[in-house]
GROMACS .gro file of C-alpha atoms in nm:
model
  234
    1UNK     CA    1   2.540   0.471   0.492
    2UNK     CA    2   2.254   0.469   0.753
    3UNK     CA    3   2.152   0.085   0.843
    4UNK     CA    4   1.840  -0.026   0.822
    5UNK     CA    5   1.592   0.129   1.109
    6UNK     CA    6   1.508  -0.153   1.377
    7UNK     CA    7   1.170  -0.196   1.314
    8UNK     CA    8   1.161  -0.245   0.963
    9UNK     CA    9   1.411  -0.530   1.055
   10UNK     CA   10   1.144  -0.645   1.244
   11UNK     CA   11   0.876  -0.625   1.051
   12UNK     CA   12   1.104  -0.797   0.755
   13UNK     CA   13   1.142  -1.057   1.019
   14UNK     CA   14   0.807  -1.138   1.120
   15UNK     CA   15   0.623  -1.149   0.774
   16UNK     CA   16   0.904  -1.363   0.680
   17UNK     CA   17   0.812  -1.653   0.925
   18UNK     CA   18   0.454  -1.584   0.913
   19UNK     CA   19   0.377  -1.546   0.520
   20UNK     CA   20   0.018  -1.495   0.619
   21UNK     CA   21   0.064  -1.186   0.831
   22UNK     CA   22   0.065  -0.912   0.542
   23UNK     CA   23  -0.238  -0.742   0.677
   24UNK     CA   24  -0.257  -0.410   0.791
   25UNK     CA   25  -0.542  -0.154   0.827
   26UNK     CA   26  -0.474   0.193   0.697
   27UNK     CA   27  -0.697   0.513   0.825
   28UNK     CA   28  -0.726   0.816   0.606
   29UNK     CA   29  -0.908   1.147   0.629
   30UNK     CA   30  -1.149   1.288   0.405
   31UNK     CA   31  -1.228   1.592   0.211
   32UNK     CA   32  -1.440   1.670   0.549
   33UNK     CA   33  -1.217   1.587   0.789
   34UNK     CA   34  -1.401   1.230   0.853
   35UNK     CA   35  -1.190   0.940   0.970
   36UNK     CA   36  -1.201   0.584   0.726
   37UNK     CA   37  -1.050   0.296   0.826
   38UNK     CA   38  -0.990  -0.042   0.621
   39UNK     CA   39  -0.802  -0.330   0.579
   40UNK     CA   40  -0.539  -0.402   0.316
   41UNK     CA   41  -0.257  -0.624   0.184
   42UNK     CA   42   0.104  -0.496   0.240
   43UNK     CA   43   0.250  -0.686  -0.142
   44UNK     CA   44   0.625  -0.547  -0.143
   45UNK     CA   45   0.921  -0.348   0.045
   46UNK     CA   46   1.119  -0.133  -0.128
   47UNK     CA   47   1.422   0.061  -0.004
   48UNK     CA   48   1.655   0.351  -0.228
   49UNK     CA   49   1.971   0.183  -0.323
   50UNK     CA   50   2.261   0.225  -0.098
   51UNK     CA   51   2.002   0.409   0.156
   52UNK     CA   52   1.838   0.090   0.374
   53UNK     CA   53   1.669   0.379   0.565
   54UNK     CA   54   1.473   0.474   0.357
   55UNK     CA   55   1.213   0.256   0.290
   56UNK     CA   56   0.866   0.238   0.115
   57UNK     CA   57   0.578  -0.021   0.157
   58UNK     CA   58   0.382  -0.123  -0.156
   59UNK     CA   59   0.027  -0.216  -0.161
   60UNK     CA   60  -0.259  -0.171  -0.442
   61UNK     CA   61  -0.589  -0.106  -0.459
   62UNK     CA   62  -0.883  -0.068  -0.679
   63UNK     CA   63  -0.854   0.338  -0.809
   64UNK     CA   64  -1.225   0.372  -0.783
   65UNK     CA   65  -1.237   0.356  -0.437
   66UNK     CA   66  -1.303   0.615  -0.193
   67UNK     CA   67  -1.002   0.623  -0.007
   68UNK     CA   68  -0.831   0.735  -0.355
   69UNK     CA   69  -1.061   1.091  -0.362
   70UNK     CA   70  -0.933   1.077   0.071
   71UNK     CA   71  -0.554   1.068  -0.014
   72UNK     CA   72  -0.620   1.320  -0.260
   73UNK     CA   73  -0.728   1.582  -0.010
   74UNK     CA   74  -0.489   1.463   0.273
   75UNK     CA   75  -0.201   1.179   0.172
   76UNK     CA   76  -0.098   1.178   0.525
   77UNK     CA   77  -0.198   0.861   0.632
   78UNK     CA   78  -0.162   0.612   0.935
   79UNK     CA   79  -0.198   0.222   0.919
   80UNK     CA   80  -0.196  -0.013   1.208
   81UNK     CA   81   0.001  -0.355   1.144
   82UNK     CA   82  -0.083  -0.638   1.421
   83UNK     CA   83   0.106  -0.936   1.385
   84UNK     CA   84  -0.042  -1.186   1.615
   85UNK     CA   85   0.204  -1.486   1.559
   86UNK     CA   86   0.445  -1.219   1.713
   87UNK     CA   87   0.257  -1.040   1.911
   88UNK     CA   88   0.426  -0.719   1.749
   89UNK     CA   89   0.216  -0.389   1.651
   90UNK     CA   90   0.314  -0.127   1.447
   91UNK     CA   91   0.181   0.154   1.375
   92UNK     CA   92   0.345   0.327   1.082
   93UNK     CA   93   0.284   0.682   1.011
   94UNK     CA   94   0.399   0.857   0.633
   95UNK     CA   95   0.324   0.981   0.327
   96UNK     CA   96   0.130   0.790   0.037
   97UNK     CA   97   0.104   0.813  -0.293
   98UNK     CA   98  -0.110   0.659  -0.545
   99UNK     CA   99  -0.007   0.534  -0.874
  100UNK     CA  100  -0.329   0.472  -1.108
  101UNK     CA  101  -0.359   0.394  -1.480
  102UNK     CA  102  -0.264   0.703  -1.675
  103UNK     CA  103  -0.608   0.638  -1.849
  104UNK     CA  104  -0.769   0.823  -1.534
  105UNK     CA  105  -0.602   1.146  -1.522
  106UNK     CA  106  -0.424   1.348  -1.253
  107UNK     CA  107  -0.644   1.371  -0.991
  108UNK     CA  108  -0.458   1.148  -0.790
  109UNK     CA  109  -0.107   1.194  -0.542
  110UNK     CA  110   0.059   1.030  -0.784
  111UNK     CA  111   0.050   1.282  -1.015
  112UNK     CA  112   0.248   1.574  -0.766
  113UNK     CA  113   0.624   1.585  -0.655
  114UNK     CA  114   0.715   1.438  -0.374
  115UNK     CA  115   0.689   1.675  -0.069
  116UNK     CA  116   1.027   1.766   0.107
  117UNK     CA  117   0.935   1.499   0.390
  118UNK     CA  118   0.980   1.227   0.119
  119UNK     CA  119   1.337   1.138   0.054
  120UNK     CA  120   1.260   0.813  -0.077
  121UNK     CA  121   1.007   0.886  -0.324
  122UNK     CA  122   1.238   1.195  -0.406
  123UNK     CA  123   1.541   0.968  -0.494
  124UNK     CA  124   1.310   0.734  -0.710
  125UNK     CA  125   1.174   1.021  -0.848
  126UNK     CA  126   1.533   1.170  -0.935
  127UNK     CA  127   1.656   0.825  -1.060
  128UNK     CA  128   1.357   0.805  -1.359
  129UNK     CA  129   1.140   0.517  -1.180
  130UNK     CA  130   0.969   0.334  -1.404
  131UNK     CA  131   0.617   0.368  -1.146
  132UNK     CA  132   0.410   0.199  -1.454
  133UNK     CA  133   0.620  -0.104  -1.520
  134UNK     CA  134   0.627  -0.173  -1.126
  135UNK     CA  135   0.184  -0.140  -1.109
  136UNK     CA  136   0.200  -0.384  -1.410
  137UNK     CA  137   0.462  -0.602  -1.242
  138UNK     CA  138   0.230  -0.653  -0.916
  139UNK     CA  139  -0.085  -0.662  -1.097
  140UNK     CA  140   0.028  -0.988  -1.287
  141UNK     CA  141   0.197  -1.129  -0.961
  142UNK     CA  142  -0.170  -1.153  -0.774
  143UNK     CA  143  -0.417  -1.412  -0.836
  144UNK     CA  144  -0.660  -1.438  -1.125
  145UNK     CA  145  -0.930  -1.389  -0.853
  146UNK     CA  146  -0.804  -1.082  -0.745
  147UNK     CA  147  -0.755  -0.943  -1.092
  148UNK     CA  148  -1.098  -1.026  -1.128
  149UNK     CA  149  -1.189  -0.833  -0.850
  150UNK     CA  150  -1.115  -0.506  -1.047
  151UNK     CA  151  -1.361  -0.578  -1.318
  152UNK     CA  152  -1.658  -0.540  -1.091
  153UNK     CA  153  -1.827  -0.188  -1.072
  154UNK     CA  154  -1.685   0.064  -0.879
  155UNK     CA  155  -1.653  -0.044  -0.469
  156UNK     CA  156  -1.912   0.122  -0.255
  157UNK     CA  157  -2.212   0.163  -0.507
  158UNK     CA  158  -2.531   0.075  -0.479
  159UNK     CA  159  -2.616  -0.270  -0.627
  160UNK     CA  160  -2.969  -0.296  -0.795
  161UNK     CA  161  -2.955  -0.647  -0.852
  162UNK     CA  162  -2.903  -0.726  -0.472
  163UNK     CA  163  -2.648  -1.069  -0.445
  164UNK     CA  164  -2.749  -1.219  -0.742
  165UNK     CA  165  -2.640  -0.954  -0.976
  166UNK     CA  166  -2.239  -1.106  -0.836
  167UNK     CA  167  -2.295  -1.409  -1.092
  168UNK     CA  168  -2.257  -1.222  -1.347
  169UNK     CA  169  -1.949  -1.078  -1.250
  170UNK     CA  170  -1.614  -1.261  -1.380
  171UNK     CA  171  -1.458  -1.451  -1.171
  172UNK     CA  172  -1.142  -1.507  -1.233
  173UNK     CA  173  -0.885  -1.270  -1.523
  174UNK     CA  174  -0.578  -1.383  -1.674
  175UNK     CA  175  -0.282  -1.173  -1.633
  176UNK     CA  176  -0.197  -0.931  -1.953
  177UNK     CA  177   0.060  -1.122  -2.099
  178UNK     CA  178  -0.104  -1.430  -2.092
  179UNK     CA  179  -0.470  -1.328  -2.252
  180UNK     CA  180  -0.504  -1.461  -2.524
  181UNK     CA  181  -0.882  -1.435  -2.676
  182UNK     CA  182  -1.083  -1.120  -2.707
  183UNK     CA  183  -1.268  -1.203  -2.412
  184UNK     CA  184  -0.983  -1.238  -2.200
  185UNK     CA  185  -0.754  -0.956  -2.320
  186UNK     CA  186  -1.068  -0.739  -2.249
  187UNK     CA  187  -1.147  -0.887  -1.918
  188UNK     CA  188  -0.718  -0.794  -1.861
  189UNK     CA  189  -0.704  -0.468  -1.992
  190UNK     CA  190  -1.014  -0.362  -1.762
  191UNK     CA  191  -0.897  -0.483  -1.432
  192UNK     CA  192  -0.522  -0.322  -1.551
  193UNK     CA  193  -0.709   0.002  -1.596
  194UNK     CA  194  -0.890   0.021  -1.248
  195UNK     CA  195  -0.603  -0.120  -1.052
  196UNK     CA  196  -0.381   0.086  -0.884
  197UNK     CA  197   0.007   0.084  -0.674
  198UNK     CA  198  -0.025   0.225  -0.361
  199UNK     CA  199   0.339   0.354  -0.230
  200UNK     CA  200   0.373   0.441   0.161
  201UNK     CA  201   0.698   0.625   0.288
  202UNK     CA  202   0.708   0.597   0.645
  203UNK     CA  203   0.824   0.860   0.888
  204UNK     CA  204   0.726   0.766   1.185
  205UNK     CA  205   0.684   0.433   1.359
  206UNK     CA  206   0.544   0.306   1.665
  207UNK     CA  207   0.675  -0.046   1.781
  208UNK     CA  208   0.490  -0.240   2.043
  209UNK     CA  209   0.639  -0.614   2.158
  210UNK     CA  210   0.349  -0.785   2.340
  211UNK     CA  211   0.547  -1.113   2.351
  212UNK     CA  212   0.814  -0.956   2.622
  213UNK     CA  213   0.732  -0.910   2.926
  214UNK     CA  214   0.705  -0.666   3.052
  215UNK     CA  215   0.581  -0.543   2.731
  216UNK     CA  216   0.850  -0.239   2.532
  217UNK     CA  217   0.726  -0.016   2.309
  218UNK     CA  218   0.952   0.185   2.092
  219UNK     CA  219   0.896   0.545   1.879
  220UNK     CA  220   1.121   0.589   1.598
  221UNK     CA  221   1.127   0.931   1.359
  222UNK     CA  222   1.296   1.010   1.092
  223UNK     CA  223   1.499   1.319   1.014
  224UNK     CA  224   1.602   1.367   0.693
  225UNK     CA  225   1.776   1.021   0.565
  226UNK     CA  226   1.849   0.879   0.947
  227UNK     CA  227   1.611   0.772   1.199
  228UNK     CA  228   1.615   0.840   1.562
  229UNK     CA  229   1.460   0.604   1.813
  230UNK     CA  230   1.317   0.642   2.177
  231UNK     CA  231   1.182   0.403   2.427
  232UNK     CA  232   0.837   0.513   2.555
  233UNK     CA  233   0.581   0.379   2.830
  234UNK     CA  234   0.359   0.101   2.656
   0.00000   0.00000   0.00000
C-alpha cells in the first residue's frame, strides 16, 4: 500500500490547527478558452480505502453557476490554496467533477466516466458510490445561511431590483430532514435542487513552505496509484 503523499499530510496538518484556513481559489477555462478565477470552501477529504494516495477534495457549489457550463467544456482545473497561519501554498492541479441534483440533467462532468487519469474516482465509481447520499450529507452539514444562499436566483444575473430586491430573499433554510411546514420543506427542497458536490482528484501538486528559510518548494505527480516527488527552485 502506497502512504499517504507528503503534501496532503501537510495540508491535513495545517487546516487542522487553523480550522479557518479552508479557502482556496480554483481557476477554470471556458468554452472560449477564457481564464475564471474564484474563491471557494474546501468542506471534506476523501481517500479510496486501503489506497491513502489517492485522494479527492470535496467542495460544493451552487449548479447554476458559470463555472459549472466551464468544467463542462474543460474539467481540468487548477486551484491555488494559501495558508497564511503556515505560510504554506499549494497549488493543486486534477480533475473535477460535478455532482448536481439529478433534477438538472446530464450536462454536467458528473454525468461521464471517469477518465483513465482518475483512479480515485474510478475505484468509487467501481465500488457503487452512493454520490447522492454524500451531496445530501454536506448540504445538511452547512449553515442555514448558506442553504439559503441557494434559493436566490441564479449567481451572475442581472438584478432589476438593484440591493433592495435581497430583502426579499430568504435568509436562512432548514436542512431537509428537519423542515417541517410547507414553507420550509419548499424553501429545503429548492436550495437541495440547485446545490451541487464538487469532487477534485489531484494529480499534480505544487508545495511552497514560506515559513523555512530559505524557502523549499516541492513538485509532486502522480503516476498511476503512487506519487513521485521532486525538489524544485522556489
Amino acid at each position: 500500500m502506497s502512504p499517504a503523499p507528503r503534501w496532503l499530510t501537510a495540508l491535513k496538518k495545517a487546516t487542522d490547527e487553523h480550522a479557518k484556513s479552508t479557502l482556496f481559489q480554483l481557476a477554470t477555462v471556458d468554452a472560449q478558452n477564457r481564464p475564471h478565477v474564484r474563491s471557494m470552501i474546501n468542506r471534506d477529504f476523501m481517500e479510496v480505502e486501503g489506497k491513502p494516495g489517492l485522494p479527492l477534495l470535496i467542495s460544493s457549489t451552487d449548479a447554476r453557476t458559470p463555472k459549472t457550463r466551464e468544467l463542462a467544456a474543460h474539467s481540468f482545473v487548477e486551484l491555488c490554496w494559501w495558508i497564511d497561519a503556515s505560510g504554506d501554498q499549494f497549488r493543486i492541479a486534477g480533475r473535477m467533477r460535478i455532482v448536481p441534483s439529478p433534477e438538472l440533467g446530464s450536462s454536467l462532468p458528473s454525468s461521464t466516466p471517469a477518465p483513465p487519469d482518475c483512479p480515485a474516482l474510478a475505484a468509487y465509481d467501481a465500488a457503487g458510490a452512493d454520490w447522492q447520499a454524500k451531496r445530501r450529507e454536506q448540504f445538511e452539514a452547512v449553515s442555514e445561511h448558506m442553504r439559503a444562499s441557494w434559493c436566490r436566483p441564479p449567481p451572475g444575473e442581472a438584478l432589476p431590483g438593484g440591493y433592495p430586491a435581497m430583502d426579499e430573499w430568504p435568509t436562512t433554510v432548514k436542512k431537509l430532514s428537519e423542515a417541517k411546514t410547507d414553507e420550509e420543506k419548499k424553501l429545503s427542497e429548492e436550495a437541495f435542487r440547485n446545490y451541487a458536490l464538487v469532487i477534485l482528484e489531484p494529480s499534480e501538486v505544487d508545495w511552497v513552505q514560506m515559513a523555512i528559510r530559505p524557502n523549499r518548494r516541492t513538485r509532486f505527480r502522480r503516476f498511476g496509484e503512487e506519487w513521485k516527488e521532486e525538489i524544485i527552485v522556489p
